[in-house]
Short mmCIF file of C-alpha atoms in Angstrom, two decimals:
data_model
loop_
_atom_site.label_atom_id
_atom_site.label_comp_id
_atom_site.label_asym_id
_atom_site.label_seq_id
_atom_site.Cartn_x
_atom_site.Cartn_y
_atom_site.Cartn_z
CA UNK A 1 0.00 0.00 0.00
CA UNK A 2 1.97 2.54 -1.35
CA UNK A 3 2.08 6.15 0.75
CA UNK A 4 1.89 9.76 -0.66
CA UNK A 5 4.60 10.27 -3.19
CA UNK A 6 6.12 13.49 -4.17
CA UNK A 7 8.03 14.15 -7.28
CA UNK A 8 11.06 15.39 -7.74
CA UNK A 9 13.16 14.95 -4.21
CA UNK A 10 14.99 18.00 -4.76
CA UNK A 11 14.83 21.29 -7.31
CA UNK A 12 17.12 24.39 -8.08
CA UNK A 13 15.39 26.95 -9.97
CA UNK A 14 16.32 30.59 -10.40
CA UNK A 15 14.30 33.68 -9.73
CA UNK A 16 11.67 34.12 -12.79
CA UNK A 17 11.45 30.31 -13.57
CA UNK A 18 8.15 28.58 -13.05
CA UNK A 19 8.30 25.42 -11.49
CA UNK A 20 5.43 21.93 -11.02
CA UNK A 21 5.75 19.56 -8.54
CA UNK A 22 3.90 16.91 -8.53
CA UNK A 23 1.88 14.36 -5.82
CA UNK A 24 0.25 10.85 -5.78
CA UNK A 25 -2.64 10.96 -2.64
CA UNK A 26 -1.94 7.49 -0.11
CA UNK A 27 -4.38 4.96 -2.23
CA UNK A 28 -8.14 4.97 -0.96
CA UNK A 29 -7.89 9.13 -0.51
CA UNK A 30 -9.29 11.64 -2.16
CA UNK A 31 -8.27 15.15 -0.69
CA UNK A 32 -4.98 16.51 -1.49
CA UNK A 33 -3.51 19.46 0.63
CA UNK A 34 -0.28 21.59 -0.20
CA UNK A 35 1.83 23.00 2.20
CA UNK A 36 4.85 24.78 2.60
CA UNK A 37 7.53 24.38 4.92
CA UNK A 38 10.57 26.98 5.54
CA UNK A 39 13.54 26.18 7.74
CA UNK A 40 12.80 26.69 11.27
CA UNK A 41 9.22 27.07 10.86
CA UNK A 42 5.79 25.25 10.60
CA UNK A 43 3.98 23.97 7.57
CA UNK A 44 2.07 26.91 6.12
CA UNK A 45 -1.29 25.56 4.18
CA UNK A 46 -1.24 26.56 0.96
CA UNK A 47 -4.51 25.05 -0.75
CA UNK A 48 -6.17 21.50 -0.82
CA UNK A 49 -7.94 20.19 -3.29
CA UNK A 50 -11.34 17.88 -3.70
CA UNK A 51 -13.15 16.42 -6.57
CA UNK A 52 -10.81 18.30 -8.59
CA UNK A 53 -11.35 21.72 -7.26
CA UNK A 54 -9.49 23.77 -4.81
CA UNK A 55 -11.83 23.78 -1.87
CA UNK A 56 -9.81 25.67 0.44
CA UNK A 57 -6.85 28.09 0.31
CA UNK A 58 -3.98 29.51 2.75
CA UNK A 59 -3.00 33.25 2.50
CA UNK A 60 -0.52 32.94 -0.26
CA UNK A 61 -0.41 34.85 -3.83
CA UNK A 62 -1.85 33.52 -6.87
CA UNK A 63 1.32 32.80 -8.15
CA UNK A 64 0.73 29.61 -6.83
CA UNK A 65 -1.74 27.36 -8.49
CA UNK A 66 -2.91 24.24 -8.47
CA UNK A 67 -4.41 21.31 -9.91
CA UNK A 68 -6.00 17.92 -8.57
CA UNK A 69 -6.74 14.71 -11.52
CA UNK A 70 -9.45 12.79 -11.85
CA UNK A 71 -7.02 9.78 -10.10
CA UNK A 72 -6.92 12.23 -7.17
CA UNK A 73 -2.93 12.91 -7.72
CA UNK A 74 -1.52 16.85 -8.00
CA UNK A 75 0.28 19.16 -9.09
CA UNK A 76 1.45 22.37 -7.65
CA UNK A 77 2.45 25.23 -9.79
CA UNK A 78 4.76 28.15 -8.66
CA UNK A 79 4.87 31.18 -10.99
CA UNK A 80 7.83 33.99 -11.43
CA UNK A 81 9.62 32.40 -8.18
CA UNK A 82 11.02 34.45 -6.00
CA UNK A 83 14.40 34.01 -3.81
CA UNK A 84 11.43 33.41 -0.68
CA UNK A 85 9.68 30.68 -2.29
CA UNK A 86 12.59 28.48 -1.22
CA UNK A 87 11.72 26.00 1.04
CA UNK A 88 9.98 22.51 1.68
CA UNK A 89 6.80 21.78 -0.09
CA UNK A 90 4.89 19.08 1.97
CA UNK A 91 2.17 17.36 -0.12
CA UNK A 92 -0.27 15.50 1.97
CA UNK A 93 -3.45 13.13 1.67
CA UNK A 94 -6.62 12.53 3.44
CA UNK A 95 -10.05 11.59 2.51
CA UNK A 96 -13.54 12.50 3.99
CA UNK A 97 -13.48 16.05 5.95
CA UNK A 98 -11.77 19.05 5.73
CA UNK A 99 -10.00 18.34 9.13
CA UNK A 100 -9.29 14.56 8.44
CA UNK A 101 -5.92 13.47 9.84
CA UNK A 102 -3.17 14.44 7.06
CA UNK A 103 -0.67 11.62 5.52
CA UNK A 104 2.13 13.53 4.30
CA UNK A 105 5.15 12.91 1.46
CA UNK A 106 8.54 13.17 1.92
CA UNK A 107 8.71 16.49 0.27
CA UNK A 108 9.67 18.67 -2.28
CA UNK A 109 13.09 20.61 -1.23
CA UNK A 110 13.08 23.61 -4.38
CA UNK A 111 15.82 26.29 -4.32
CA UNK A 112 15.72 29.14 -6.24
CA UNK A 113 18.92 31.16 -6.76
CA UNK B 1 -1.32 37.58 18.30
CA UNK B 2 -0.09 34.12 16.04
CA UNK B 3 -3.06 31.47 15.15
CA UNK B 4 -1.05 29.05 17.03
CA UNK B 5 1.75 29.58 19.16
CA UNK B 6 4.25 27.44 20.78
CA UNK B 7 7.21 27.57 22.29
CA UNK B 8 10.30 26.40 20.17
CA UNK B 9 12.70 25.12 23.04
CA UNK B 10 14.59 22.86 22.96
CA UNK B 11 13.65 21.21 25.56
CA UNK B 12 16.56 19.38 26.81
CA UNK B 13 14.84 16.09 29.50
CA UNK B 14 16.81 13.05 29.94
CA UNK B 15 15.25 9.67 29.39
CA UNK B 16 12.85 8.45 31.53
CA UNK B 17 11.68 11.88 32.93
CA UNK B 18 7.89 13.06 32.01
CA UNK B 19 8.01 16.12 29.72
CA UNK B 20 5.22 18.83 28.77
CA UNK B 21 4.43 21.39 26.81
CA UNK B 22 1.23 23.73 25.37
CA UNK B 23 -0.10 25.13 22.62
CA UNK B 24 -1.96 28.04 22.52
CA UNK B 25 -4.68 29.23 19.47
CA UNK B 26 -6.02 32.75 19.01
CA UNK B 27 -9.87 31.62 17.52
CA UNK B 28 -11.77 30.44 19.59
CA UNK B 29 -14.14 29.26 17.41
CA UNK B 30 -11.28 26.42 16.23
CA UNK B 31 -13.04 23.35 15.95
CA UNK B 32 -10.49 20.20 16.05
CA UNK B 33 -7.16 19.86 17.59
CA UNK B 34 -4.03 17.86 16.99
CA UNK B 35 -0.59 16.86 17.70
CA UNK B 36 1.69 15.66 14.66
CA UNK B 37 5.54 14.64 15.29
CA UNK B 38 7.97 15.91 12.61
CA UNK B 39 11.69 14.12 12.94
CA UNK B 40 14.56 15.59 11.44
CA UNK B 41 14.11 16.17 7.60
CA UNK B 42 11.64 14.14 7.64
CA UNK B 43 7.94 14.59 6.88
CA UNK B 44 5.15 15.42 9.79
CA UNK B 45 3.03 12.44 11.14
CA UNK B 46 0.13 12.20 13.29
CA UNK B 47 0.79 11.36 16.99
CA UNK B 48 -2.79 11.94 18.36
CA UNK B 49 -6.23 13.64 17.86
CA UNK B 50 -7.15 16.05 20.72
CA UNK B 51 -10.57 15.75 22.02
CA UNK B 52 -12.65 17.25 24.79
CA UNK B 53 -12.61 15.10 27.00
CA UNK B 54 -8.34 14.53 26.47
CA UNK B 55 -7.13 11.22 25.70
CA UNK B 56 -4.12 8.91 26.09
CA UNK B 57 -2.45 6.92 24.09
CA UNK B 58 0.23 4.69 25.48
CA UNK B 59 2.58 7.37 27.28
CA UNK B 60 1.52 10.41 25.68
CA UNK B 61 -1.52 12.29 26.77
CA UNK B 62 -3.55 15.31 25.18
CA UNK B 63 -5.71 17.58 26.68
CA UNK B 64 -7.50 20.51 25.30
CA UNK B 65 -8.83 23.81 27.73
CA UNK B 66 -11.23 25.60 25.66
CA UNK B 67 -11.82 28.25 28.18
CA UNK B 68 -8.18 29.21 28.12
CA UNK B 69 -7.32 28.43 24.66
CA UNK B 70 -4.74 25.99 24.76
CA UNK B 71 -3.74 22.11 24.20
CA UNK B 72 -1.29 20.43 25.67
CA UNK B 73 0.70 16.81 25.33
CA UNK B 74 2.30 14.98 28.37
CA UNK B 75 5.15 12.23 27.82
CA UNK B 76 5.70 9.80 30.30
CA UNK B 77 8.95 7.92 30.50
CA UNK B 78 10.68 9.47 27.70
CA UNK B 79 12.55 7.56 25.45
CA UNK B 80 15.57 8.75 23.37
CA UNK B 81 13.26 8.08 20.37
CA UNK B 82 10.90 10.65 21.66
CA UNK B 83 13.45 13.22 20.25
CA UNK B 84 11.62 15.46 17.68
CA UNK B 85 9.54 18.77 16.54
CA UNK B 86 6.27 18.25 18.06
CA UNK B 87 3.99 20.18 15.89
CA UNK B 88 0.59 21.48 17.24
CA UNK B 89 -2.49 21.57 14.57
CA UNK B 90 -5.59 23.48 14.81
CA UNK B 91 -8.43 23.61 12.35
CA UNK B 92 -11.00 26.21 12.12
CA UNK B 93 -12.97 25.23 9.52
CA UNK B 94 -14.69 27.58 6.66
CA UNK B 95 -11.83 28.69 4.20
CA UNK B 96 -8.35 26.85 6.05
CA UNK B 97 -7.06 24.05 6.08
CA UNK B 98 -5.00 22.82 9.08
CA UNK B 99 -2.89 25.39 10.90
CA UNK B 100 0.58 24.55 12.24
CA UNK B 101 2.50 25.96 14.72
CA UNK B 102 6.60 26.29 14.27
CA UNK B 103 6.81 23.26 16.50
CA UNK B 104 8.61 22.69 20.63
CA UNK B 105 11.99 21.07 20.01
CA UNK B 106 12.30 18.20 22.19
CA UNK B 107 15.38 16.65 22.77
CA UNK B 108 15.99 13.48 24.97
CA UNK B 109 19.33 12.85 26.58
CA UNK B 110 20.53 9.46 27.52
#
């Protein structure tokens, strides 16, 4: 029973350059979240995504952007990055409710230089 | 005033001693509480729900204190494997998904 995966491991991008990362949800759930993690510092929600559409979204500009399949898997989208959009992005699974315990990946570690 | 707020540490406890620490929210209309463990470079997981009435689980123990706005988790006996971020985890509801606090460093020492 294969967990949330997270595509690629690591990323170096420079400032300007778009950048997708992608996510497969734990089998049997539906909901995929996105979040954010910079060093130091909590997971910061980002959006998550049901039935295909976002259903909920963090406090973060719409150069991020998202995308949920009809398998349930992800993608993330990150527009004209910016030197602060380094850091950890956490893709995680759940199914049923909003608040449903969250199975994370092993992350997405993108640099941007 | 933070959504959720804990305190980083590190809390440095050697093994076997019983360790605590709190979490404290800003909304009070927050509906469902949790604890998640992140290790080193490593992804977050769930340790426990929070409910009402608090709950245990083995040698950890949650408790929630609506009236003051804050959760807490008790380990018993630590083990050097109890080293790790504990995260804290509030949800809302309407528009957010689950809000994290930076996370209590907790370091065990043989």
């Amino acid at each position: 029973d294969a967990g949330v995966t997270q595509s690629p491991t690591h990323l170096i991008k420079t400032r300007g350059q778009q950048v997708t990362l992608r996510c497969s949800p734990k089998s049997g759930h539906d909901t995929v979240s996105w979040y954010q993690q910079a060093l130091g510092q909590g997971p910061q929600f980002i959006f998550q995504y049901y039935e295909e559409e976002e259903r909920q979204r963090g406090n973060f500009p719409d150069r991020f952007s998202g995308h949920q399949f009809p398998n349930y898997s992800s993608e993330l989208n990150v527009n004209a990055l910016l030197l602060g959009d380094s850091a950890l992005y956490l893709c995680a699974s759940s199914s049923g409710r909003a608040d449903s315990p969250l199975h994370f990946g092993n992350g997405t570690r993108l640099t941007v230089t | 005033r933070k959504e959720v707020e804990q305190d980083p540490g590190p809390f440095n406890v050697p093994e076997g001693a019983t360790v605590a620490f709190n979490c404290t929210y800003s909304n009070s209309a927050s509906q469902s509480f949790f604890w998640y463990r992140q290790d080193c470079r490593k992804e977050p997981k769930l340790l426990m729900s929070v409910y009402s009435s608090g709950n245990e689980d083995g040698r950890f123990t949650a408790q929630l204190n609506r009236a003051s706005q804050y959760i807490s988790l008790l380990i018993r006996d630590s083990k050097l494997s109890d080293s790790a971020t504990y995260l804290c985890v509030v949800f809302r509801g309407g528009a957010d998904g689950l809000t994290f606090g930076k996370g209590t460093h907790l370091i065990i020492q043989p």
